mmCIF file of C-alpha atoms in Angstrom:
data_model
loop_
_atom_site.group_PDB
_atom_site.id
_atom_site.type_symbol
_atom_site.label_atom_id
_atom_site.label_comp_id
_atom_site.label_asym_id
_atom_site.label_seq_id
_atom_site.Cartn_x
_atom_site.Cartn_y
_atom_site.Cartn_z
ATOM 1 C CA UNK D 1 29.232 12.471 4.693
ATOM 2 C CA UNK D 2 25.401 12.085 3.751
ATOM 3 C CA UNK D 3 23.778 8.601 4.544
ATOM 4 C CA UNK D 4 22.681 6.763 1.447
ATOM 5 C CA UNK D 5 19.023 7.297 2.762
ATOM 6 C CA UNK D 6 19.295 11.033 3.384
ATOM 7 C CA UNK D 7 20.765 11.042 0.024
ATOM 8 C CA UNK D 8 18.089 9.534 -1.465
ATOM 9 C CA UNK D 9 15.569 11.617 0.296
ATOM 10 C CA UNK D 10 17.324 14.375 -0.803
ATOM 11 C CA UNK D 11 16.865 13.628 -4.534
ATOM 12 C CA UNK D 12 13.274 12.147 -4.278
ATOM 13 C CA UNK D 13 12.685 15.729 -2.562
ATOM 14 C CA UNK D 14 14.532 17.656 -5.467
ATOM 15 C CA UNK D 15 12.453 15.310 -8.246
ATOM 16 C CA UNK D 16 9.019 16.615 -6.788
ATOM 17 C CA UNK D 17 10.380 20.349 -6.204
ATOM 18 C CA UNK D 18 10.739 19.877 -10.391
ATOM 19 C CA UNK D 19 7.273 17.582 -10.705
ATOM 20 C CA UNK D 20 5.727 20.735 -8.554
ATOM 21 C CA UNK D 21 7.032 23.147 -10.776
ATOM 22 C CA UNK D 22 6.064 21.335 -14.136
ATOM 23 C CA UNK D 23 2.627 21.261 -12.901
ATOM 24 C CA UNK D 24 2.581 24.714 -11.695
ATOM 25 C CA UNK D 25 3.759 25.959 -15.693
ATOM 26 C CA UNK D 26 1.801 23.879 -17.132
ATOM 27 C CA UNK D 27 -1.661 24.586 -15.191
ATOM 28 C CA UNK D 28 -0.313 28.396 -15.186
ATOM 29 C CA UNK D 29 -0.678 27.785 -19.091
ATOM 30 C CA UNK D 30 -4.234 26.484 -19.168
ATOM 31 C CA UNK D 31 -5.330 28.987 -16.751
ATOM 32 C CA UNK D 32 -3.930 31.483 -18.933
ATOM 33 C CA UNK D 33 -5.333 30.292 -21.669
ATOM 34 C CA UNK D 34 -8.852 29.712 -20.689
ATOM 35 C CA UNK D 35 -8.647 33.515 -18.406
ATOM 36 C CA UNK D 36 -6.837 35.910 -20.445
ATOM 37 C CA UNK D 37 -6.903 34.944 -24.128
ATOM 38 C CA UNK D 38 -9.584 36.896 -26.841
ATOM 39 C CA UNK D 39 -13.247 34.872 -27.368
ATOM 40 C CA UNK D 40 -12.316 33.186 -31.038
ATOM 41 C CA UNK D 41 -16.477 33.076 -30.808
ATOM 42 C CA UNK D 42 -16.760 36.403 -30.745
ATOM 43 C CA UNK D 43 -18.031 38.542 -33.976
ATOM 44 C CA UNK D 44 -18.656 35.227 -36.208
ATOM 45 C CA UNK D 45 -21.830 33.642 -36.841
ATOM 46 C CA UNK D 46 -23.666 30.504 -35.241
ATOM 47 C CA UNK D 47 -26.558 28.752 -36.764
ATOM 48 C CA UNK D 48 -28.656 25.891 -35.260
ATOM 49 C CA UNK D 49 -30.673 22.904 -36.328
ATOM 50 C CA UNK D 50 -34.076 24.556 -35.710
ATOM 51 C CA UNK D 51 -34.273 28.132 -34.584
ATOM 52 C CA UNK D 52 -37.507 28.251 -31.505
ATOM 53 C CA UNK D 53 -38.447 31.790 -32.440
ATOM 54 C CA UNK D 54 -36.849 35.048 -33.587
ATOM 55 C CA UNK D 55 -35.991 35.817 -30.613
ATOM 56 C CA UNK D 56 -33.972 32.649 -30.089
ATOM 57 C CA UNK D 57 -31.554 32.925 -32.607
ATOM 58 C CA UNK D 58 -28.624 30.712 -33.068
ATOM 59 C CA UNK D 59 -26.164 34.370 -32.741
ATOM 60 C CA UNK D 60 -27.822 35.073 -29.096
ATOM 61 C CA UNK D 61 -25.109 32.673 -27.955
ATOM 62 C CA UNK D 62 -22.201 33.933 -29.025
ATOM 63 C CA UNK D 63 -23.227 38.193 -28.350
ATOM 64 C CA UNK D 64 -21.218 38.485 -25.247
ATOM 65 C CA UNK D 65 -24.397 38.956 -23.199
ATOM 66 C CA UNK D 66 -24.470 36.460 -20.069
ATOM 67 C CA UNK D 67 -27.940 37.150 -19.523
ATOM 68 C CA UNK D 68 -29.437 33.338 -18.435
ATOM 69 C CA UNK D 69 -32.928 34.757 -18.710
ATOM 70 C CA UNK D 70 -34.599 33.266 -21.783
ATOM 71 C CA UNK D 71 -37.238 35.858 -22.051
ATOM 72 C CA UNK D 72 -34.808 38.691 -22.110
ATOM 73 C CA UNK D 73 -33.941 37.318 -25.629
ATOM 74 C CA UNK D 74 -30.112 36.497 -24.955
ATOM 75 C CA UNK D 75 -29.971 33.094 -25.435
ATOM 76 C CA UNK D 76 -30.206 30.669 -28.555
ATOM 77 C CA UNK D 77 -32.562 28.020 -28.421
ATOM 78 C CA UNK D 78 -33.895 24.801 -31.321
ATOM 79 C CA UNK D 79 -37.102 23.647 -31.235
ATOM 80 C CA UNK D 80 -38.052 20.332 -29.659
ATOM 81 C CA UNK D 81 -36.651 17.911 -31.645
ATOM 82 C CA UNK D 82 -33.927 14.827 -31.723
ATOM 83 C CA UNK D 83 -30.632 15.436 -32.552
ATOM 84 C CA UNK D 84 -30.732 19.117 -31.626
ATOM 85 C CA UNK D 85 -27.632 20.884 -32.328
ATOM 86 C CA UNK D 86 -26.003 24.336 -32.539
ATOM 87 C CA UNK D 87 -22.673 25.427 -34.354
ATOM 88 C CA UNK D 88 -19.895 28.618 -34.434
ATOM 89 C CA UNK D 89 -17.849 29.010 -37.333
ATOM 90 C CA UNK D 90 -15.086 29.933 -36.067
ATOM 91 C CA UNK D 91 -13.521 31.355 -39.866
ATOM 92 C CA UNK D 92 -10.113 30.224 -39.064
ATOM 93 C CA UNK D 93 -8.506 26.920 -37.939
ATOM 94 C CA UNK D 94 -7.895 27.249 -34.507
ATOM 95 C CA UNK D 95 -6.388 25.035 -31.326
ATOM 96 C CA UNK D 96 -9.184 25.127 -28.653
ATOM 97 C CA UNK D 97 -8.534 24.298 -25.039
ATOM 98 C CA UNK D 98 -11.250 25.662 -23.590
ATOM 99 C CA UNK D 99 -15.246 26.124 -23.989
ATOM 100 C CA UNK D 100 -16.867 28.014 -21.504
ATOM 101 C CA UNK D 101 -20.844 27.872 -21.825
ATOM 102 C CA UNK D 102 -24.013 29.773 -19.615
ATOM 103 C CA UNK D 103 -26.932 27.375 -18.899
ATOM 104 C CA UNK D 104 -30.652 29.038 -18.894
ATOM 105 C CA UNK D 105 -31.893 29.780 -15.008
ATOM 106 C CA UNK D 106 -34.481 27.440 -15.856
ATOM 107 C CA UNK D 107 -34.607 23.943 -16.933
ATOM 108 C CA UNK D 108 -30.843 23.985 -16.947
ATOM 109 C CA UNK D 109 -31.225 19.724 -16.983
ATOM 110 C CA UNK D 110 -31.662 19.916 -20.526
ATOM 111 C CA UNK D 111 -27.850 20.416 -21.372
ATOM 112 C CA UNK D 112 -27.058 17.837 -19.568
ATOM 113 C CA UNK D 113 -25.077 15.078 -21.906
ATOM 114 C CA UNK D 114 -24.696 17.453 -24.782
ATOM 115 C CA UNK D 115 -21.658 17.298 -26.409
ATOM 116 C CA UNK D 116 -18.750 19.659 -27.301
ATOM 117 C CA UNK D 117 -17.368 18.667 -30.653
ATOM 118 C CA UNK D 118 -14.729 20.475 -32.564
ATOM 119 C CA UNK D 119 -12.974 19.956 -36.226
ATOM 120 C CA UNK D 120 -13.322 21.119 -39.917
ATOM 121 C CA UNK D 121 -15.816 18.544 -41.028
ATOM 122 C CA UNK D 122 -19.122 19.684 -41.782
ATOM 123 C CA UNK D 123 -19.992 16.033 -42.195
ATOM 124 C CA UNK D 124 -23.709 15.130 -40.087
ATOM 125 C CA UNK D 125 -23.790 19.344 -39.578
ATOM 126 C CA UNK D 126 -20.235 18.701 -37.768
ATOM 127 C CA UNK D 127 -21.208 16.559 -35.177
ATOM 128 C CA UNK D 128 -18.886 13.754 -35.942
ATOM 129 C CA UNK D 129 -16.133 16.028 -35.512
ATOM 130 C CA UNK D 130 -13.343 15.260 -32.358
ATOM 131 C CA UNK D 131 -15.378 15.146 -28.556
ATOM 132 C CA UNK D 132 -13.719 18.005 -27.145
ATOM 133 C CA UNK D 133 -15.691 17.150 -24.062
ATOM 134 C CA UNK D 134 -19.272 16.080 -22.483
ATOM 135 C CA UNK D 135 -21.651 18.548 -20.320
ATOM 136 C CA UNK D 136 -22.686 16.201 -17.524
ATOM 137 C CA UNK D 137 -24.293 19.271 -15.746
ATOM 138 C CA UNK D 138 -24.759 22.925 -15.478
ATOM 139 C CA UNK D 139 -26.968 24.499 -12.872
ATOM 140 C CA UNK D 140 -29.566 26.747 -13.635
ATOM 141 C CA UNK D 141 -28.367 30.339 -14.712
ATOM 142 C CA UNK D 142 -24.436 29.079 -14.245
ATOM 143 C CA UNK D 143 -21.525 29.352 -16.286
ATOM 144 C CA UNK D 144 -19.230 26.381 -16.308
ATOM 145 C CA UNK D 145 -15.766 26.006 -18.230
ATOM 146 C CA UNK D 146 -14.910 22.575 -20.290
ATOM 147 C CA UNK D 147 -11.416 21.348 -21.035
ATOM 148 C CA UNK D 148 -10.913 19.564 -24.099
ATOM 149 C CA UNK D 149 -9.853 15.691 -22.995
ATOM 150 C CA UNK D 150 -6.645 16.452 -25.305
ATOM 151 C CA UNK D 151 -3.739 18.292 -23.137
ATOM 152 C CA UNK D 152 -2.846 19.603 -26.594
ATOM 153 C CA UNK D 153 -6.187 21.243 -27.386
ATOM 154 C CA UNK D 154 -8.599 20.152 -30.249
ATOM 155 C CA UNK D 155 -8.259 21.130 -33.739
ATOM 156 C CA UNK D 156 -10.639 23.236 -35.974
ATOM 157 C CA UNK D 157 -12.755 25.683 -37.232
ATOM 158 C CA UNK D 158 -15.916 24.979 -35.872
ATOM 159 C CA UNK D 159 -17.326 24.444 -32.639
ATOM 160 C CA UNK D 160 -20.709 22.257 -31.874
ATOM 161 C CA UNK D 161 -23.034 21.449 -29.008
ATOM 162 C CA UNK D 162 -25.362 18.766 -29.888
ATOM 163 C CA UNK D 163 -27.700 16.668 -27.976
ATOM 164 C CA UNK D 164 -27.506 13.328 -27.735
ATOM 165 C CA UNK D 165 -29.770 11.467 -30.181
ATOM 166 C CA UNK D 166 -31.846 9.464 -27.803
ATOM 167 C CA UNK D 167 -33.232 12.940 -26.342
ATOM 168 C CA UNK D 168 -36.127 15.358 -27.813
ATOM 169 C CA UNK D 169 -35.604 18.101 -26.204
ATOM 170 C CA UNK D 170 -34.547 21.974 -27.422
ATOM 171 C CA UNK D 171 -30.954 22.901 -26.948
ATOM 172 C CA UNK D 172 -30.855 26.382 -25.163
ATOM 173 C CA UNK D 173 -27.205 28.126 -24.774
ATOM 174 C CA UNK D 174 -27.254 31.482 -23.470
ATOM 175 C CA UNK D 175 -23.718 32.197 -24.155
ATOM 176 C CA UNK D 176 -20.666 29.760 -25.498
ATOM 177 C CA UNK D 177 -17.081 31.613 -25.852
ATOM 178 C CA UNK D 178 -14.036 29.587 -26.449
ATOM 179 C CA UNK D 179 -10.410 29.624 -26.123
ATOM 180 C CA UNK D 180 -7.386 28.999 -27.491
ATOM 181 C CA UNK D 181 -5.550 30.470 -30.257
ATOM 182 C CA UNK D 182 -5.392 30.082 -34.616
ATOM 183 C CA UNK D 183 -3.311 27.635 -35.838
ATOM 184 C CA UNK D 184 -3.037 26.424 -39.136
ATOM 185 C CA UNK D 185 -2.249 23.445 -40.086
#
C-alpha cells in the first residue's frame, strides 16, 4: 500500500502532466495561428493620416514586401505630424491574435509606443477601437510579432497603428500582416 505522501505526490505529479499538456495545446494553437494561417492584410487597402510622398504610400505596408529600406519604396510612411496614424481594412469582421509588423533599418525608435488597435469603429479614424497591444520597441530593419492582451483574440474589421499623441513624429511601417481568422458576429 502507497503512503499518503507518495499518494499525494503521485497526483500533484499527474495534475502538472495535465497543466503541461494544456499549455502545450494551447501555445501549439497560438503558434499555429500566428505561423501557418493566411495574412487577412493581404490584397485590401490601407490608408494613413498623411501620406510623406508617393512613394510612401499607406498600401507599401501591407504588399508582402519585407524590404526595411525606405528608399527602395516598400514601406508606408505620414508626414511629421501629431497623432500620426495608419489603418487596414480588413473587409470582413475578423478575430485577430496576432500582428506581426517590420520596423525601417533606420530610425526604428520612432515606433516605439505606437499602438495596435483593432474594432469596427471608425470613430477618431479608429483609434479608439480595443488596444490589441503596445510596440515598446522594434530594432532597426526587424520584424517583431504582437499578441493581442486578450487570450481570445480582438474583434474587428480594421486594424490601426497610431502614435501616441504627445509625439510629432512620421509613422513608417514597412510591412504589417495579421492573423487570425473571420468571424462574424
Amino acid at each position: 500500500m502507497l503512503g499518503k505522501g507518495l499518494f499525494q505526490v503521485l497526483q500533484l505529479l499527474r495534475r502538472m502532466k495535465f497543466c503541461y499538456l494544456l499549455l502545450l495545446a494551447i501555445l501549439g494553437g497560438v503558434f499555429h495561428i500566428g505561423n501557418s494561417q493566411e495574412n487577412l492584410a493581404a490584397g485590401v487597402r490601407a490608408t494613413q493620416s498623411t501620406t510623406y510622398r508617393r512613394y510612401a504610400n499607406a498600401n507599401n505596408a501591407i504588399d508582402g514586401n519585407h524590404d526595411s529600406n525606405f528608399r527602395h519604396s516598400s514601406c508606408s510612411s505620414t508626414c511629421w505630424q501629431r497623432k500620426a496614424w495608419w489603418r487596414v481594412d480588413l473587409q470582413t469582421h475578423n478575430r485577430i491574435f496576432v500582428v506581426r509588423i517590420t520596423n525601417r533599418n533606420k530610425q526604428g525608435q520612432r515606433l516605439n509606443g505606437a499602438q495596435i488597435r483593432i474594432g469596427d469603429s471608425l470613430e477618431n479614424n479608429g483609434n479608439s477601437n480595443t488596444l490589441c497591444a503596445t510596440i515598446r520597441s522594434i530594432a532597426n530593419g526587424a520584424t517583431e510579432e504582437f499578441f493581442c492582451s486578450s487570450p481570445r483574440g480582438v474583434h474587428g474589421r480594421y486594424v490601426n497603428i497610431a502614435l501616441p499623441s504627445h509625439l510629432r513624429s512620421p509613422l513608417t511601417l514597412c510591412e504589417v500582416e495579421v492573423y487570425g481568422f473571420h468571424d462574424p458576429h
